[in-house]
């Protein structure tokens, strides 16, 4: 049976567009139709503008027929997490605070996608200001996991992962501060990459924790993720943390990098709390790499146990500062019942922010306050260095690390909402890569007995995305997990 259009890989869409056997209008209409059919159950989007997407598609078709195609992404639908500024479109960040905000400008990632001819299709749901692991913190509505509608899709880029799994888009963009691209990718059975810190511009990405945030490409195959990464990566003078370093041709680099690799298994990532079905799938992936001639090396990252605590000090500290800008004056929600300027700040923030965002602002303000700064924030920064050093030592012996992405498959809606700590532990295997600035990729590596996807994580040296992609691709080509589709 041939795959319906809405489940095509981006590389296939691209090839068919180039061959003239498919138009951008057809593929865009296909994802629109699919979205109409399933979105009442999945609820991956916060906003859709069908007419706008179709107009972009027709413009792409016109360019192509006049011989002026902009390259492999020209005409391919790409959907954006509602945290990336796109001129003229809503930018809610899943928050009441920005419920009526329309972006006046394009983020650099969006500008690059436009320059590549991508059809920008809709805005995707997320945990409020990217704080969460289940998309239940969205002020708009929760998103369902397409594999089991009673379960969460992961977060905070839950809309980006669910839309792909449900066939509502061809490629999506997420953001990853502590795992928000990789964890939902794992829980929805798709591929997600958090690039090296500095690889992709953060200009126009609404800031959560600036020293950890990175934009990440998501797709239904490794090749698709490589294609999208190539389009958005690169230096940007408007983001001082973006690195001026050439962007490889990822598709070519991936094919040249043939291994065999030295694969590290950090023992701290296989301890208590790892779901047995996830463990078994990851162990089968280890066996696969061994059969491919890779050397499997046990390594230790001894400071792993401090990662969650360190992250929740640094991330909340930065968030408390970044979110100070929402004061009811310049952006977003403005309280109607305030009495004077100070009250306006209080009321607007009290009404505009949700519970988890408030919790983080309070925590972040506390760890930065005089008397506690040294005990918490400064110490967390030192531990962050230790965590990074652990990785750098491991990378003297191995080419990349292999771990589970999430300790558990998708959990039920409501299961962890009353327990913030349980929610925070969803990112136990992903946050260290953000603290250390490393690239990390999640790809499907199996299913649980009850049909939930399981994700495998590959962590690499800074700027070693080509090797991660190559190793992931090797696995993907020998397995068909990524080709399974949920029944919706
Ligand atoms: N779940 C983590 C948090 O809530 C990570 C979120 C993210 O990567 N944006 O902070």
Coordinates of C-alpha atoms and ligand atoms in Angstrom, one line a residue:
X1 CA 0.0 0.0 0.0
X2 CA 1.5 3.3 -0.9
X3 CA 1.8 6.0 1.8
X4 CA -0.8 8.7 1.8
X5 CA 0.7 12.1 0.8
X6 CA 0.5 13.6 4.2
X7 CA 2.8 10.9 5.6
X8 CA 5.5 11.3 2.9
X9 CA 9.1 12.1 4.0
X10 CA 10.2 15.6 3.2
X11 CA 13.0 14.2 1.0
X12 CA 10.3 12.4 -1.0
X13 CA 8.1 15.5 -1.3
X14 CA 11.2 17.4 -2.4
X15 CA 12.1 14.8 -5.0
X16 CA 8.5 14.7 -6.4
X17 CA 8.3 18.4 -6.5
X18 CA 11.6 18.5 -8.5
X19 CA 10.4 15.8 -10.8
X20 CA 7.1 17.6 -11.4
X21 CA 5.0 14.7 -10.2
X22 CA 3.6 16.7 -7.2
X23 CA 2.9 20.3 -6.7
X24 CA 3.3 22.3 -3.5
X25 CA -0.4 23.1 -3.6
X26 CA -1.2 19.4 -3.6
X27 CA 1.0 18.5 -0.7
X28 CA -0.1 21.5 1.2
X29 CA -3.7 20.7 0.6
X30 CA -3.0 17.1 1.7
X31 CA -1.7 18.2 5.1
X32 CA -4.6 20.7 5.4
X33 CA -7.1 17.9 4.7
X34 CA -5.5 15.5 7.1
X35 CA -5.4 18.2 9.8
X36 CA -9.1 18.9 9.3
X37 CA -9.8 15.2 9.7
X38 CA -7.8 14.5 12.9
X39 CA -7.1 17.8 14.6
X40 CA -10.2 17.7 16.8
X41 CA -8.7 14.7 18.5
X42 CA -4.9 15.6 18.3
X43 CA -5.1 19.4 18.9
X44 CA -1.5 19.9 17.9
X45 CA -2.0 23.5 16.6
X46 CA -2.7 26.8 18.3
X47 CA -3.4 28.5 15.0
X48 CA -4.0 27.6 11.4
X49 CA -4.3 29.8 8.3
X50 CA -5.2 27.5 5.4
X51 CA -5.5 30.3 2.9
X52 CA -2.2 31.7 3.8
X53 CA -0.4 28.3 3.5
X54 CA -2.1 27.6 0.1
X55 CA -1.1 31.1 -1.2
X56 CA 2.6 30.3 -0.2
X57 CA 2.3 26.9 -1.9
X58 CA 1.0 28.5 -5.2
X59 CA 3.8 31.0 -5.1
X60 CA 6.2 28.1 -4.8
X61 CA 4.7 26.3 -7.7
X62 CA 4.9 29.5 -9.8
X63 CA 8.6 29.9 -8.9
X64 CA 9.3 26.4 -9.8
X65 CA 7.5 26.5 -13.2
X66 CA 9.5 29.6 -14.1
X67 CA 12.7 27.8 -13.3
X68 CA 13.5 29.8 -10.2
X69 CA 13.1 27.1 -7.5
X70 CA 14.8 28.0 -4.2
X71 CA 16.1 24.5 -3.5
X72 CA 15.0 21.3 -1.8
X73 CA 12.7 22.9 0.8
X74 CA 10.9 25.0 -1.8
X75 CA 7.2 24.1 -1.5
X76 CA 7.5 21.8 1.5
X77 CA 5.1 22.4 4.4
X78 CA 6.9 23.2 7.6
X79 CA 5.1 24.0 10.9
X80 CA 6.5 26.1 13.7
X81 CA 6.3 25.8 17.4
X82 CA 4.4 28.8 18.7
X83 CA 7.5 30.3 20.2
X84 CA 9.3 31.4 17.0
X85 CA 8.4 34.9 15.7
X86 CA 6.9 34.9 12.2
X87 CA 5.8 38.3 11.0
X88 CA 2.0 38.7 10.8
X89 CA 1.3 35.5 12.7
X90 CA 0.2 34.9 16.3
X91 CA 3.0 34.3 18.8
X92 CA 1.4 33.0 21.9
X93 CA 4.1 30.8 23.5
X94 CA 1.1 28.8 24.8
X95 CA 0.4 31.6 27.3
X96 CA -2.6 33.8 28.2
X97 CA 0.0 36.5 28.5
X98 CA 0.5 36.6 24.7
X99 CA -2.9 35.2 23.6
X100 CA -3.5 38.3 21.4
X101 CA 0.1 39.0 20.4
X102 CA 0.9 39.1 16.7
X103 CA 4.6 39.1 15.8
X104 CA 5.8 42.2 14.0
X105 CA 9.0 40.5 12.7
X106 CA 10.5 37.3 11.5
X107 CA 12.9 35.2 13.6
X108 CA 16.1 34.3 11.8
X109 CA 15.0 30.7 11.5
X110 CA 11.7 31.8 9.9
X111 CA 13.6 34.2 7.6
X112 CA 15.8 31.3 6.5
X113 CA 12.8 29.0 5.9
X114 CA 11.1 31.7 3.8
X115 CA 14.3 32.2 1.8
X116 CA 14.4 28.4 1.2
X117 CA 10.8 28.6 -0.1
X118 CA 9.2 26.5 2.7
X119 CA 5.4 26.7 3.1
X120 CA 4.9 27.9 6.7
X121 CA 1.8 26.0 7.9
X122 CA 0.3 26.9 11.2
X123 CA 1.5 27.4 14.8
X124 CA 2.1 24.4 17.1
X125 CA 1.0 24.0 20.7
X126 CA 3.5 23.9 23.6
X127 CA 3.8 24.2 27.3
X128 CA 3.6 27.8 28.4
X129 CA 6.9 29.5 27.6
X130 CA 8.3 26.0 26.9
X131 CA 8.1 25.1 30.6
X132 CA 7.0 21.5 30.9
X133 CA 7.3 18.0 29.6
X134 CA 3.7 17.1 28.6
X135 CA 2.1 20.2 26.8
X136 CA -0.4 20.2 29.6
X137 CA 0.9 23.6 30.7
X138 CA -0.4 25.2 27.5
X139 CA -3.0 27.9 28.3
X140 CA -4.8 27.0 25.1
X141 CA -5.6 23.3 25.4
X142 CA -3.7 20.1 25.9
X143 CA -2.4 18.1 22.9
X144 CA -3.0 14.4 22.6
X145 CA -0.4 11.7 21.7
X146 CA -1.5 10.3 18.3
X147 CA -0.6 6.8 19.4
X148 CA -2.9 6.9 22.4
X149 CA -5.2 9.9 22.7
X150 CA -5.5 9.5 26.5
X151 CA -1.8 10.1 26.8
X152 CA 0.5 13.2 26.6
X153 CA 2.7 13.8 23.5
X154 CA 5.6 15.0 25.7
X155 CA 6.7 18.6 25.8
X156 CA 7.3 21.3 25.6
X157 CA 7.3 20.9 21.8
X158 CA 4.4 18.4 22.1
X159 CA 2.5 20.0 19.2
X160 CA 5.5 19.7 16.9
X161 CA 5.9 16.0 17.6
X162 CA 2.2 15.2 17.5
X163 CA 1.6 17.0 14.2
X164 CA 4.3 14.9 12.6
X165 CA 3.1 11.6 14.0
X166 CA -0.5 12.4 13.0
X167 CA 0.5 13.5 9.4
X168 CA -0.6 17.1 9.9
X169 CA 2.6 18.4 8.6
X170 CA 5.8 17.3 6.7
X171 CA 8.4 18.9 8.9
X172 CA 8.2 20.8 12.2
X173 CA 10.4 23.1 14.3
X174 CA 10.7 22.8 18.0
X175 CA 12.8 24.3 20.7
X176 CA 14.9 22.5 23.3
X177 CA 16.0 24.0 26.6
X178 CA 16.1 20.8 28.6
X179 CA 14.8 18.1 26.2
X180 CA 11.8 19.7 24.6
X181 CA 12.6 18.5 21.1
X182 CA 14.0 15.1 21.9
X183 CA 11.5 14.0 24.6
X184 CA 8.3 14.6 22.6
X185 CA 10.0 13.1 19.5
X186 CA 10.7 10.0 21.6
X187 CA 7.1 9.8 22.9
X188 CA 5.5 10.4 19.5
X189 CA 7.8 8.1 17.5
X190 CA 9.5 10.8 15.4
X191 CA 13.0 12.1 15.0
X192 CA 14.2 15.3 16.7
X193 CA 17.6 17.0 17.0
X194 CA 18.8 19.5 19.5
X195 CA 21.8 21.1 17.8
X196 CA 25.0 22.3 19.5
X197 CA 24.4 25.5 21.4
X198 CA 25.2 28.3 18.9
X199 CA 24.5 26.2 15.8
X200 CA 21.1 27.8 15.1
X201 CA 20.2 31.4 15.7
X202 CA 18.0 32.3 18.7
X203 CA 17.0 35.6 17.2
X204 CA 13.2 35.7 17.4
X205 CA 13.0 32.6 19.5
X206 CA 11.1 33.8 22.6
X207 CA 13.6 33.4 25.4
X208 CA 13.1 30.9 28.2
X209 CA 16.6 30.2 29.5
X210 CA 19.0 31.9 27.1
X211 CA 22.1 29.9 27.9
X212 CA 20.3 26.6 27.2
X213 CA 17.7 27.3 24.5
X214 CA 18.3 26.0 21.0
X215 CA 15.9 25.6 18.0
X216 CA 15.6 22.1 16.8
X217 CA 14.4 20.4 13.5
X218 CA 11.9 17.5 13.7
X219 CA 10.8 15.1 11.1
X220 CA 9.7 11.5 10.4
X221 CA 13.1 10.4 9.3
X222 CA 16.8 11.2 9.9
X223 CA 17.2 12.5 6.4
X224 CA 14.3 14.9 6.9
X225 CA 15.9 16.3 10.0
X226 CA 19.3 16.7 8.3
X227 CA 17.5 18.6 5.4
X228 CA 15.8 21.0 7.8
X229 CA 18.9 21.5 10.0
X230 CA 20.9 22.5 6.9
X231 CA 18.3 25.1 6.1
X232 CA 18.2 26.8 9.5
X233 CA 21.7 26.5 10.9
X234 CA 24.4 29.1 10.6
X235 CA 25.9 32.2 12.0
X236 CA 23.7 35.2 12.6
X237 CA 25.0 38.6 13.7
X238 CA 21.8 39.3 15.5
X239 CA 22.5 36.5 18.0
X240 CA 25.8 37.0 19.7
X241 CA 25.8 33.4 20.9
X242 CA 25.5 32.0 17.4
X243 CA 28.8 30.5 16.2
X244 CA 30.5 31.6 13.1
X245 CA 31.4 28.3 11.6
X246 CA 30.5 26.9 8.2
X247 CA 27.4 24.8 7.9
X248 CA 28.2 21.4 6.5
X249 CA 26.2 19.8 3.7
X250 CA 24.5 17.4 6.2
X251 CA 23.1 15.0 3.6
X252 CA 26.6 14.5 2.1
X253 CA 28.5 14.5 5.4
X254 CA 26.1 11.9 6.7
X255 CA 26.8 9.6 3.9
X256 CA 30.6 10.1 4.1
X257 CA 30.6 9.3 7.8
X258 CA 30.4 5.5 7.7
X259 CA 31.9 4.4 11.1
X260 CA 32.4 2.0 12.7
X261 CA 32.1 4.2 15.8
X262 CA 33.2 3.9 19.4
X263 CA 29.9 4.1 21.2
X264 CA 29.8 5.1 24.9
X265 CA 27.1 3.8 27.3
X266 CA 27.0 6.1 30.3
X267 CA 26.2 3.8 33.2
X268 CA 24.3 6.6 35.1
X269 CA 21.7 6.5 32.3
X270 CA 20.7 2.9 32.8
X271 CA 20.0 2.9 36.5
X272 CA 16.8 2.8 38.6
X273 CA 13.8 4.4 37.3
X274 CA 14.3 3.3 33.7
X275 CA 11.2 1.5 32.4
X276 CA 12.0 -2.1 31.5
X277 CA 10.5 -2.0 28.0
X278 CA 12.5 1.2 27.3
X279 CA 15.7 -0.5 28.6
X280 CA 15.1 -3.6 26.5
X281 CA 14.7 -1.6 23.3
X282 CA 17.8 0.5 23.9
X283 CA 19.8 -2.6 24.7
X284 CA 18.7 -4.1 21.3
X285 CA 19.9 -0.9 19.7
X286 CA 23.2 -1.4 21.5
X287 CA 23.4 -4.9 20.1
X288 CA 22.7 -3.5 16.6
X289 CA 25.7 -1.1 16.8
X290 CA 27.9 -3.9 18.1
X291 CA 26.9 -6.1 15.1
X292 CA 27.8 -3.2 12.9
X293 CA 31.4 -3.4 14.1
X294 CA 31.2 -0.6 16.6
X295 CA 33.1 -0.8 19.8
X296 CA 30.8 -0.5 22.8
X297 CA 32.5 1.2 25.7
X298 CA 31.1 1.6 29.3
X299 CA 31.7 5.2 30.4
X300 CA 30.8 7.1 33.5
X301 CA 29.4 10.7 33.8
X302 CA 29.7 10.9 37.6
X303 CA 28.0 14.3 38.0
X304 CA 24.8 13.1 36.2
X305 CA 22.9 12.9 39.5
X306 CA 23.2 16.7 40.0
X307 CA 21.9 17.6 36.5
X308 CA 18.2 18.0 37.3
X309 CA 18.8 20.2 40.3
X310 CA 21.4 22.3 38.4
X311 CA 19.1 22.7 35.5
X312 CA 16.2 23.9 37.6
X313 CA 18.4 26.5 39.3
X314 CA 19.9 27.9 36.1
X315 CA 16.9 27.6 33.9
X316 CA 14.6 29.3 36.5
X317 CA 17.1 32.0 37.2
X318 CA 17.3 32.9 33.5
X319 CA 13.6 32.6 33.1
X320 CA 12.9 34.9 36.0
X321 CA 15.0 37.5 34.3
X322 CA 13.7 36.9 30.7
X323 CA 10.0 36.9 31.8
X324 CA 10.4 40.3 33.6
X325 CA 9.6 41.9 30.3
X326 CA 6.0 40.9 30.5
X327 CA 4.8 43.8 32.6
X328 CA 1.4 44.6 31.0
X329 CA 2.9 47.7 29.4
X330 CA 4.8 46.8 26.3
X331 CA 3.7 43.3 25.5
X332 CA 0.8 41.1 26.0
X333 CA -1.9 40.9 28.6
X334 CA -2.8 44.1 30.4
X335 CA -5.0 43.9 33.4
X336 CA -8.2 45.9 33.2
X337 CA -8.7 46.1 36.9
X338 CA -5.3 47.5 38.0
X339 CA -5.0 50.5 40.3
X340 CA -1.8 52.4 39.5
X341 CA 1.5 51.4 37.8
X342 CA 2.8 48.9 40.4
X343 CA -0.6 47.2 40.6
X344 CA -0.7 47.0 36.8
X345 CA 2.5 44.9 36.9
X346 CA 1.2 42.7 39.6
X347 CA -2.3 42.2 38.2
X348 CA -1.2 41.7 34.6
X349 CA 1.4 39.1 35.6
X350 CA -1.0 37.4 38.0
X351 CA -3.7 37.1 35.3
X352 CA -1.4 36.4 32.4
X353 CA 0.9 33.7 33.7
X354 CA 0.0 30.1 34.5
X355 CA 0.9 28.2 37.6
X356 CA 4.1 26.5 36.4
X357 CA 5.5 29.8 35.0
X358 CA 4.8 31.5 38.3
X359 CA 6.5 28.7 40.2
X360 CA 9.6 29.0 38.0
X361 CA 9.7 32.8 38.3
X362 CA 9.5 32.5 42.1
X363 CA 12.2 29.8 42.2
X364 CA 14.5 31.8 39.8
X365 CA 14.1 35.0 41.8
X366 CA 14.9 33.2 45.0
X367 CA 18.1 31.5 43.7
X368 CA 19.3 34.9 42.4
X369 CA 18.5 36.9 45.5
X370 CA 21.2 38.3 47.7
X371 CA 22.3 35.8 50.3
X372 CA 21.2 32.8 48.2
X373 CA 23.0 33.6 45.0
X374 CA 26.3 32.0 46.1
X375 CA 24.6 29.0 47.7
X376 CA 22.5 28.2 44.7
X377 CA 23.1 30.0 41.4
X378 CA 26.9 30.3 41.6
X379 CA 27.2 26.8 42.8
X380 CA 25.0 25.5 40.0
X381 CA 27.2 27.2 37.5
X382 CA 30.2 25.4 38.9
X383 CA 28.4 22.1 38.8
X384 CA 27.4 22.9 35.2
X385 CA 31.1 23.0 34.4
X386 CA 31.7 19.7 36.1
X387 CA 28.9 18.1 34.0
X388 CA 30.4 19.4 30.8
X389 CA 33.9 18.1 31.9
X390 CA 32.4 14.7 32.4
X391 CA 31.2 14.7 28.8
X392 CA 34.5 16.0 27.4
X393 CA 36.4 13.3 29.3
X394 CA 34.0 10.6 27.9
X395 CA 34.5 12.0 24.3
X396 CA 38.2 11.3 24.6
X397 CA 37.3 7.6 24.5
X398 CA 34.2 7.5 22.4
X399 CA 32.6 9.1 19.3
X400 CA 29.2 9.5 20.7
X401 CA 27.0 8.3 23.6
X402 CA 23.9 6.2 23.4
X403 CA 21.2 6.5 26.0
X404 CA 17.4 6.2 26.3
X405 CA 15.8 9.6 25.5
X406 CA 13.1 9.4 28.2
X407 CA 13.0 7.0 31.2
X408 CA 9.3 6.2 30.4
X409 CA 7.0 6.0 27.4
X410 CA 4.2 8.5 27.1
X411 CA 2.3 8.8 30.4
X412 CA -1.5 9.5 30.9
X413 CA -2.9 13.0 30.8
X414 CA -3.2 14.3 34.3
X415 CA -0.8 11.7 35.8
X416 CA 1.9 14.1 36.7
X417 CA 0.3 17.5 36.8
X418 CA -0.1 17.6 40.6
X419 CA 3.6 16.6 41.1
X420 CA 6.1 19.1 39.6
X421 CA 9.1 17.0 40.6
X422 CA 7.7 13.9 38.9
X423 CA 7.3 16.0 35.8
X424 CA 10.8 17.4 36.0
X425 CA 12.2 13.9 36.1
X426 CA 10.9 13.3 32.5
X427 CA 14.0 15.1 31.3
X428 CA 16.5 13.3 33.4
X429 CA 18.4 12.0 30.3
X430 CA 18.1 15.1 28.1
X431 CA 18.9 18.1 30.2
X432 CA 22.6 17.4 30.6
X433 CA 23.2 18.0 26.9
X434 CA 21.7 21.5 27.3
X435 CA 23.9 22.2 30.3
X436 CA 26.9 21.1 28.4
X437 CA 25.8 22.7 25.1
X438 CA 26.1 19.4 23.2
X439 CA 24.1 18.1 20.2
X440 CA 21.5 15.4 20.9
X441 CA 19.2 13.4 18.7
X442 CA 16.3 11.2 19.4
X443 CA 15.0 8.6 17.0
X444 CA 12.4 5.8 17.3
X445 CA 13.9 2.4 18.5
X446 CA 10.8 0.4 19.2
X447 CA 7.3 0.2 20.8
X448 CA 6.0 -1.0 24.1
X449 CA 3.7 -3.9 24.2
X450 CA 0.7 -1.5 24.3
X451 CA 1.9 0.3 21.2
X452 CA 3.7 3.3 22.6
X453 CA 6.9 4.6 20.8
X454 CA 10.3 4.4 22.5
X455 CA 13.1 6.8 21.7
X456 CA 16.9 6.3 21.5
X457 CA 19.1 9.2 22.2
X458 CA 22.5 9.9 20.7
X459 CA 24.7 12.6 22.3
X460 CA 27.7 14.0 20.5
X461 CA 30.7 16.4 20.7
X462 CA 30.1 20.0 19.9
X463 CA 29.3 20.5 16.2
X464 CA 29.4 16.8 15.6
X465 CA 25.9 16.7 14.2
X466 CA 27.0 14.9 11.0
X467 CA 28.2 11.9 12.9
X468 CA 25.1 11.8 15.1
X469 CA 23.0 11.9 11.9
X470 CA 25.1 9.3 10.2
X471 CA 24.9 6.9 13.2
X472 CA 21.1 7.5 13.5
X473 CA 20.6 6.9 9.8
X474 CA 22.5 3.7 10.0
X475 CA 20.1 2.4 12.6
X476 CA 17.0 3.8 10.9
X477 CA 17.8 2.1 7.6
X478 CA 18.0 -1.3 9.2
X479 CA 14.7 -0.8 11.1
X480 CA 11.1 0.2 10.2
X481 CA 9.9 1.8 13.5
X482 CA 9.8 5.2 11.8
X483 CA 7.5 3.9 9.1
X484 CA 4.7 2.8 11.5
X485 CA 1.7 5.0 11.7
X486 CA -0.8 5.4 14.5
X487 CA -4.5 4.6 13.8
X488 CA -6.4 7.8 14.2
Ligands
LIG1 N1 10.8 20.0 30.6 C1 11.9 21.0 30.8 C2 11.4 22.2 31.5 O1 10.3 22.2 31.8 C3 12.5 21.3 29.4 C4 11.7 22.2 28.6 C5 12.4 22.6 27.4 O2 13.3 22.0 26.9 N2 11.9 23.7 26.9 O3 12.1 23.1 31.7

